[in-house]
Structure formats: C-alpha cells, structure tokens
Amino acid sequence: MSKSEPVGTVAGGEIKFAADRMLGRLAKWLRVLGCDVIYGHHLSGYGLIRAARAEARLILTRDRHLKQKQPPPFIFIHSDHYGDQLQQVIRECGLKPSGQLFSRCLECNAVLQTRNKETVQKLVPPYVYASQQSFSWCPVCQRIYWPATHHEKMLAALRKIAIL
Ligand SMILES: [Zn+2]
C-alpha cells in the first residue's frame, strides 16, 4: 500500500491488525492502546498473509520481501524502535490513542471485562486485593488486571514517546 491511500478504511471501521513476528513490542503497545492485534511466531511470510486475509486485518511488517508475495494491504514499518513504530501506525491509520486504553488483554488480545472486587478475592494476592478497587479480567486466558503501578509506567512511556 502506498502512503497516500487511506489505510483507515481497510476494515470499514475499526482497524484490525496482524503484526509480523518481528513486531512483538509494537503489537503489545497497540494492545495497550486497545487495538485488536494478532501476533505470534507463526505470523511471517505466507502465514502472516493467510491470517490477515482470513480476518481482513491490516498487516504490519518489517519484512521488505513481503510485497513480492502479493499480500493484502500492509504497512511497512520503518523503524526498529517501538516508539517510532507506534507513532507511524497511529499517524498512518489515524488512530485515537487515548480512546480505549487498557481495554484489551496484552497476552492474548481478547477484550477485557470488568470484575466486581468481591469476585477476585481468591484470584489476586492479598495486598493487591486490599489496595486496588477496580479489576478487569480476560475471558480467554483468565488473567486479572488491575491499574496499580504498571498502568502508570505504561502511561509514562506513552507520554515520553509523545503518544498521549
Ligand atoms: Zn488474555
């Protein structure tokens, strides 16, 4: 895809991504922003192309040779640094970074659900239960998330690279 084409219209609404296996850090940070991103070690070359086609996903790749394989729409990521990569995707896709922060599981990409505090008592360490008020839960991999310090660190990192 050339830079002048309107990437944001690819999926007819919210853009879904398929990140190649060289872009794990970018995939995680896009999930922090709430983006739907598949990522895994099987996602390169034709595997990446197949997966993107199956779910109408926009490919994010560092692979210079991918375009010879007649892929669906893709963005070639220029930088090796996740901050620059994230900025490139936000810019080219017209994403609004602050909209759905921390709404998606960073491990498996599922949309998180909020959990009442009482229902997580046996699932989190006592000090976490005592100090935190809001929890969210991944219905796929069962992870429990709470704001605490890691949210703050991630927000600080996003501010540092001028995303927020
Ligand atoms: Zn999960």
PDB file of C-alpha atoms and ligand atoms in Angstrom:
ATOM      1  CA  MET A   1       0.000   0.000   0.000  1.00  0.00           C
ATOM      2  CA  SER A   2       1.346   3.415  -0.836  1.00  0.00           C
ATOM      3  CA  LYS A   3       1.368   6.081   1.810  1.00  0.00           C
ATOM      4  CA  SER A   4      -1.265   8.160   0.060  1.00  0.00           C
ATOM      5  CA  GLU A   5      -4.006   5.544   0.271  1.00  0.00           C
ATOM      6  CA  PRO A   6      -6.496   5.862   3.142  1.00  0.00           C
ATOM      7  CA  VAL A   7      -5.373   2.975   5.294  1.00  0.00           C
ATOM      8  CA  GLY A   8      -8.079   3.670   7.829  1.00  0.00           C
ATOM      9  CA  THR A   9     -10.826   2.447   5.539  1.00  0.00           C
ATOM     10  CA  VAL A  10      -9.392  -1.040   5.155  1.00  0.00           C
ATOM     11  CA  ALA A  11     -11.633  -2.806   7.605  1.00  0.00           C
ATOM     12  CA  GLY A  12     -14.590  -0.491   7.136  1.00  0.00           C
ATOM     13  CA  GLY A  13     -14.365   0.874  10.652  1.00  0.00           C
ATOM     14  CA  GLU A  14     -12.093  -0.062  13.485  1.00  0.00           C
ATOM     15  CA  ILE A  15      -8.844  -1.335  12.033  1.00  0.00           C
ATOM     16  CA  LYS A  16      -7.687  -4.797  12.998  1.00  0.00           C
ATOM     17  CA  PHE A  17      -4.010  -5.591  12.691  1.00  0.00           C
ATOM     18  CA  ALA A  18      -1.814  -8.606  12.042  1.00  0.00           C
ATOM     19  CA  ALA A  19       1.730  -7.894  13.197  1.00  0.00           C
ATOM     20  CA  ASP A  20       4.619  -9.961  11.911  1.00  0.00           C
ATOM     21  CA  ARG A  21       6.784 -11.872  14.371  1.00  0.00           C
ATOM     22  CA  MET A  22       9.455  -9.160  14.364  1.00  0.00           C
ATOM     23  CA  LEU A  23       6.988  -6.688  15.860  1.00  0.00           C
ATOM     24  CA  GLY A  24       6.115  -8.169  19.232  1.00  0.00           C
ATOM     25  CA  ARG A  25       6.778  -4.981  21.144  1.00  0.00           C
ATOM     26  CA  LEU A  26       4.697  -2.901  18.758  1.00  0.00           C
ATOM     27  CA  ALA A  27       1.875  -5.451  18.986  1.00  0.00           C
ATOM     28  CA  LYS A  28       1.875  -5.227  22.782  1.00  0.00           C
ATOM     29  CA  TRP A  29       1.825  -1.447  22.761  1.00  0.00           C
ATOM     30  CA  LEU A  30      -1.010  -1.346  20.250  1.00  0.00           C
ATOM     31  CA  ARG A  31      -2.944  -3.637  22.612  1.00  0.00           C
ATOM     32  CA  VAL A  32      -2.203  -1.206  25.455  1.00  0.00           C
ATOM     33  CA  LEU A  33      -3.979   1.388  23.309  1.00  0.00           C
ATOM     34  CA  GLY A  34      -6.903  -1.010  22.863  1.00  0.00           C
ATOM     35  CA  CYS A  35      -6.194  -2.082  19.286  1.00  0.00           C
ATOM     36  CA  ASP A  36      -7.099  -5.541  18.007  1.00  0.00           C
ATOM     37  CA  VAL A  37      -3.728  -7.065  17.060  1.00  0.00           C
ATOM     38  CA  ILE A  38      -2.823 -10.671  16.359  1.00  0.00           C
ATOM     39  CA  TYR A  39       0.801 -11.598  16.827  1.00  0.00           C
ATOM     40  CA  GLY A  40       2.753 -14.821  17.136  1.00  0.00           C
ATOM     41  CA  HIS A  41       5.706 -16.798  15.935  1.00  0.00           C
ATOM     42  CA  HIS A  42       3.677 -18.343  13.108  1.00  0.00           C
ATOM     43  CA  LEU A  43       2.994 -14.878  11.688  1.00  0.00           C
ATOM     44  CA  SER A  44       5.535 -14.282   8.988  1.00  0.00           C
ATOM     45  CA  GLY A  45       5.589 -14.687   5.229  1.00  0.00           C
ATOM     46  CA  TYR A  46       2.621 -16.611   3.870  1.00  0.00           C
ATOM     47  CA  GLY A  47       1.391 -17.446   7.365  1.00  0.00           C
ATOM     48  CA  LEU A  48       1.016 -13.750   8.052  1.00  0.00           C
ATOM     49  CA  ILE A  49      -0.697 -13.167   4.721  1.00  0.00           C
ATOM     50  CA  ARG A  50      -3.165 -16.030   5.291  1.00  0.00           C
ATOM     51  CA  ALA A  51      -4.030 -14.860   8.786  1.00  0.00           C
ATOM     52  CA  ALA A  52      -4.534 -11.265   7.637  1.00  0.00           C
ATOM     53  CA  ARG A  53      -6.765 -12.310   4.731  1.00  0.00           C
ATOM     54  CA  ALA A  54      -8.890 -14.598   6.901  1.00  0.00           C
ATOM     55  CA  GLU A  55      -9.926 -11.761   9.208  1.00  0.00           C
ATOM     56  CA  ALA A  56      -9.483  -8.696   6.973  1.00  0.00           C
ATOM     57  CA  ARG A  57      -6.558  -7.474   9.041  1.00  0.00           C
ATOM     58  CA  LEU A  58      -4.077  -4.820   8.056  1.00  0.00           C
ATOM     59  CA  ILE A  59      -0.571  -6.256   8.041  1.00  0.00           C
ATOM     60  CA  LEU A  60       2.220  -4.540   9.961  1.00  0.00           C
ATOM     61  CA  THR A  61       5.571  -5.799   8.797  1.00  0.00           C
ATOM     62  CA  ARG A  62       9.319  -5.209   8.852  1.00  0.00           C
ATOM     63  CA  ASP A  63       9.765  -7.738   6.059  1.00  0.00           C
ATOM     64  CA  ARG A  64      10.975  -5.965   2.913  1.00  0.00           C
ATOM     65  CA  HIS A  65      10.222  -9.002   0.804  1.00  0.00           C
ATOM     66  CA  LEU A  66       6.601  -9.394   1.833  1.00  0.00           C
ATOM     67  CA  LYS A  67       5.322  -7.290  -1.023  1.00  0.00           C
ATOM     68  CA  GLN A  68       6.673  -9.834  -3.510  1.00  0.00           C
ATOM     69  CA  LYS A  69       4.186 -12.338  -2.077  1.00  0.00           C
ATOM     70  CA  GLN A  70       1.159 -10.295  -3.174  1.00  0.00           C
ATOM     71  CA  PRO A  71      -0.142  -9.582   0.326  1.00  0.00           C
ATOM     72  CA  PRO A  72      -3.375  -7.821   1.246  1.00  0.00           C
ATOM     73  CA  PRO A  73      -2.957  -4.172   2.403  1.00  0.00           C
ATOM     74  CA  PHE A  74       0.043  -3.684   4.643  1.00  0.00           C
ATOM     75  CA  ILE A  75       2.150  -1.022   6.304  1.00  0.00           C
ATOM     76  CA  PHE A  76       5.901  -1.392   6.091  1.00  0.00           C
ATOM     77  CA  ILE A  77       7.270  -0.352   9.473  1.00  0.00           C
ATOM     78  CA  HIS A  78      10.416   1.717   9.036  1.00  0.00           C
ATOM     79  CA  SER A  79      11.976   1.904  12.485  1.00  0.00           C
ATOM     80  CA  ASP A  80      13.397  -0.678  14.873  1.00  0.00           C
ATOM     81  CA  HIS A  81      12.251   1.334  17.873  1.00  0.00           C
ATOM     82  CA  TYR A  82       8.787   0.662  19.260  1.00  0.00           C
ATOM     83  CA  GLY A  83       8.097   4.338  19.931  1.00  0.00           C
ATOM     84  CA  ASP A  84       8.709   5.314  16.329  1.00  0.00           C
ATOM     85  CA  GLN A  85       6.791   2.249  15.162  1.00  0.00           C
ATOM     86  CA  LEU A  86       3.810   3.158  17.300  1.00  0.00           C
ATOM     87  CA  GLN A  87       3.866   6.728  16.067  1.00  0.00           C
ATOM     88  CA  GLN A  88       3.994   5.555  12.466  1.00  0.00           C
ATOM     89  CA  VAL A  89       0.949   3.294  12.868  1.00  0.00           C
ATOM     90  CA  ILE A  90      -1.027   5.949  14.732  1.00  0.00           C
ATOM     91  CA  ARG A  91      -0.208   8.524  12.080  1.00  0.00           C
ATOM     92  CA  GLU A  92      -0.873   6.361   9.032  1.00  0.00           C
ATOM     93  CA  CYS A  93      -4.065   4.850  10.408  1.00  0.00           C
ATOM     94  CA  GLY A  94      -5.453   7.963  12.073  1.00  0.00           C
ATOM     95  CA  LEU A  95      -5.832   6.169  15.421  1.00  0.00           C
ATOM     96  CA  LYS A  96      -7.001   7.981  18.547  1.00  0.00           C
ATOM     97  CA  PRO A  97      -4.584   6.637  21.163  1.00  0.00           C
ATOM     98  CA  SER A  98      -6.411   7.728  24.297  1.00  0.00           C
ATOM     99  CA  GLY A  99      -9.791   6.202  23.449  1.00  0.00           C
ATOM    100  CA  GLN A 100      -9.633   2.642  24.757  1.00  0.00           C
ATOM    101  CA  LEU A 101      -6.504   2.371  26.836  1.00  0.00           C
ATOM    102  CA  PHE A 102      -6.103  -0.875  28.802  1.00  0.00           C
ATOM    103  CA  SER A 103      -9.264  -2.415  27.358  1.00  0.00           C
ATOM    104  CA  ARG A 104      -7.563  -5.450  25.831  1.00  0.00           C
ATOM    105  CA  CYS A 105      -5.540  -8.387  27.162  1.00  0.00           C
ATOM    106  CA  LEU A 106      -1.856  -7.781  26.478  1.00  0.00           C
ATOM    107  CA  GLU A 107      -1.157 -11.507  26.284  1.00  0.00           C
ATOM    108  CA  CYS A 108      -3.935 -12.822  24.066  1.00  0.00           C
ATOM    109  CA  ASN A 109      -5.695  -9.779  22.567  1.00  0.00           C
ATOM    110  CA  ALA A 110      -9.173 -10.531  23.997  1.00  0.00           C
ATOM    111  CA  VAL A 111     -11.369  -7.643  25.143  1.00  0.00           C
ATOM    112  CA  LEU A 112     -11.230  -7.392  28.938  1.00  0.00           C
ATOM    113  CA  GLN A 113     -14.316  -7.445  31.142  1.00  0.00           C
ATOM    114  CA  THR A 114     -14.693  -5.596  34.391  1.00  0.00           C
ATOM    115  CA  ARG A 115     -14.955  -7.732  37.532  1.00  0.00           C
ATOM    116  CA  ASN A 116     -16.511  -6.826  40.835  1.00  0.00           C
ATOM    117  CA  LYS A 117     -13.902  -6.613  43.530  1.00  0.00           C
ATOM    118  CA  GLU A 118     -15.517  -9.383  45.620  1.00  0.00           C
ATOM    119  CA  THR A 119     -15.232 -11.897  42.781  1.00  0.00           C
ATOM    120  CA  VAL A 120     -11.451 -11.677  42.518  1.00  0.00           C
ATOM    121  CA  GLN A 121     -10.559 -12.057  46.176  1.00  0.00           C
ATOM    122  CA  LYS A 122      -9.202 -15.595  45.786  1.00  0.00           C
ATOM    123  CA  LEU A 123      -7.539 -14.802  42.473  1.00  0.00           C
ATOM    124  CA  VAL A 124      -5.165 -11.974  43.351  1.00  0.00           C
ATOM    125  CA  PRO A 125      -2.540 -11.511  46.084  1.00  0.00           C
ATOM    126  CA  PRO A 126      -3.945 -10.139  49.357  1.00  0.00           C
ATOM    127  CA  TYR A 127      -2.045  -6.840  49.140  1.00  0.00           C
ATOM    128  CA  VAL A 128      -3.443  -6.265  45.676  1.00  0.00           C
ATOM    129  CA  TYR A 129      -6.964  -7.054  46.843  1.00  0.00           C
ATOM    130  CA  ALA A 130      -6.545  -4.677  49.755  1.00  0.00           C
ATOM    131  CA  SER A 131      -5.114  -1.793  47.771  1.00  0.00           C
ATOM    132  CA  GLN A 132      -6.944  -1.896  44.444  1.00  0.00           C
ATOM    133  CA  GLN A 133     -10.541  -1.018  43.678  1.00  0.00           C
ATOM    134  CA  SER A 134     -11.013  -1.886  40.034  1.00  0.00           C
ATOM    135  CA  PHE A 135     -10.191  -5.116  38.277  1.00  0.00           C
ATOM    136  CA  SER A 136     -10.607  -6.425  34.802  1.00  0.00           C
ATOM    137  CA  TRP A 137     -10.473  -9.976  33.606  1.00  0.00           C
ATOM    138  CA  CYS A 138      -9.567 -11.729  30.382  1.00  0.00           C
ATOM    139  CA  PRO A 139     -12.291 -14.240  29.480  1.00  0.00           C
ATOM    140  CA  VAL A 140      -9.869 -16.163  27.247  1.00  0.00           C
ATOM    141  CA  CYS A 141      -6.622 -16.590  29.227  1.00  0.00           C
ATOM    142  CA  GLN A 142      -8.181 -15.784  32.651  1.00  0.00           C
ATOM    143  CA  ARG A 143      -5.616 -13.136  33.570  1.00  0.00           C
ATOM    144  CA  ILE A 144      -6.703 -10.469  36.029  1.00  0.00           C
ATOM    145  CA  TYR A 145      -5.571  -6.907  35.504  1.00  0.00           C
ATOM    146  CA  TRP A 146      -5.590  -4.014  37.928  1.00  0.00           C
ATOM    147  CA  PRO A 147      -4.285  -0.467  37.474  1.00  0.00           C
ATOM    148  CA  ALA A 148      -1.533  -0.214  40.099  1.00  0.00           C
ATOM    149  CA  THR A 149       1.903   0.846  39.037  1.00  0.00           C
ATOM    150  CA  HIS A 150       2.201  -0.861  35.691  1.00  0.00           C
ATOM    151  CA  HIS A 151      -0.529   1.323  34.208  1.00  0.00           C
ATOM    152  CA  GLU A 152       1.348   4.376  35.426  1.00  0.00           C
ATOM    153  CA  LYS A 153       4.596   3.133  33.929  1.00  0.00           C
ATOM    154  CA  MET A 154       2.926   2.459  30.602  1.00  0.00           C
ATOM    155  CA  LEU A 155       1.262   5.867  30.575  1.00  0.00           C
ATOM    156  CA  ALA A 156       4.599   7.477  31.347  1.00  0.00           C
ATOM    157  CA  ALA A 157       6.221   5.552  28.492  1.00  0.00           C
ATOM    158  CA  LEU A 158       3.476   6.649  26.092  1.00  0.00           C
ATOM    159  CA  ARG A 159       3.880  10.258  27.172  1.00  0.00           C
ATOM    160  CA  LYS A 160       7.622  10.017  26.725  1.00  0.00           C
ATOM    161  CA  ILE A 161       7.249   8.977  23.107  1.00  0.00           C
ATOM    162  CA  ALA A 162       4.597  11.671  22.651  1.00  0.00           C
ATOM    163  CA  ILE A 163       1.705   9.309  22.011  1.00  0.00           C
ATOM    164  CA  LEU A 164      -0.525  10.794  24.739  1.00  0.00           C
TER     165      LEU A 164
HETATM  166 ZN    ZN B   1      -5.963 -12.924  27.720  1.00  0.00          ZN
END
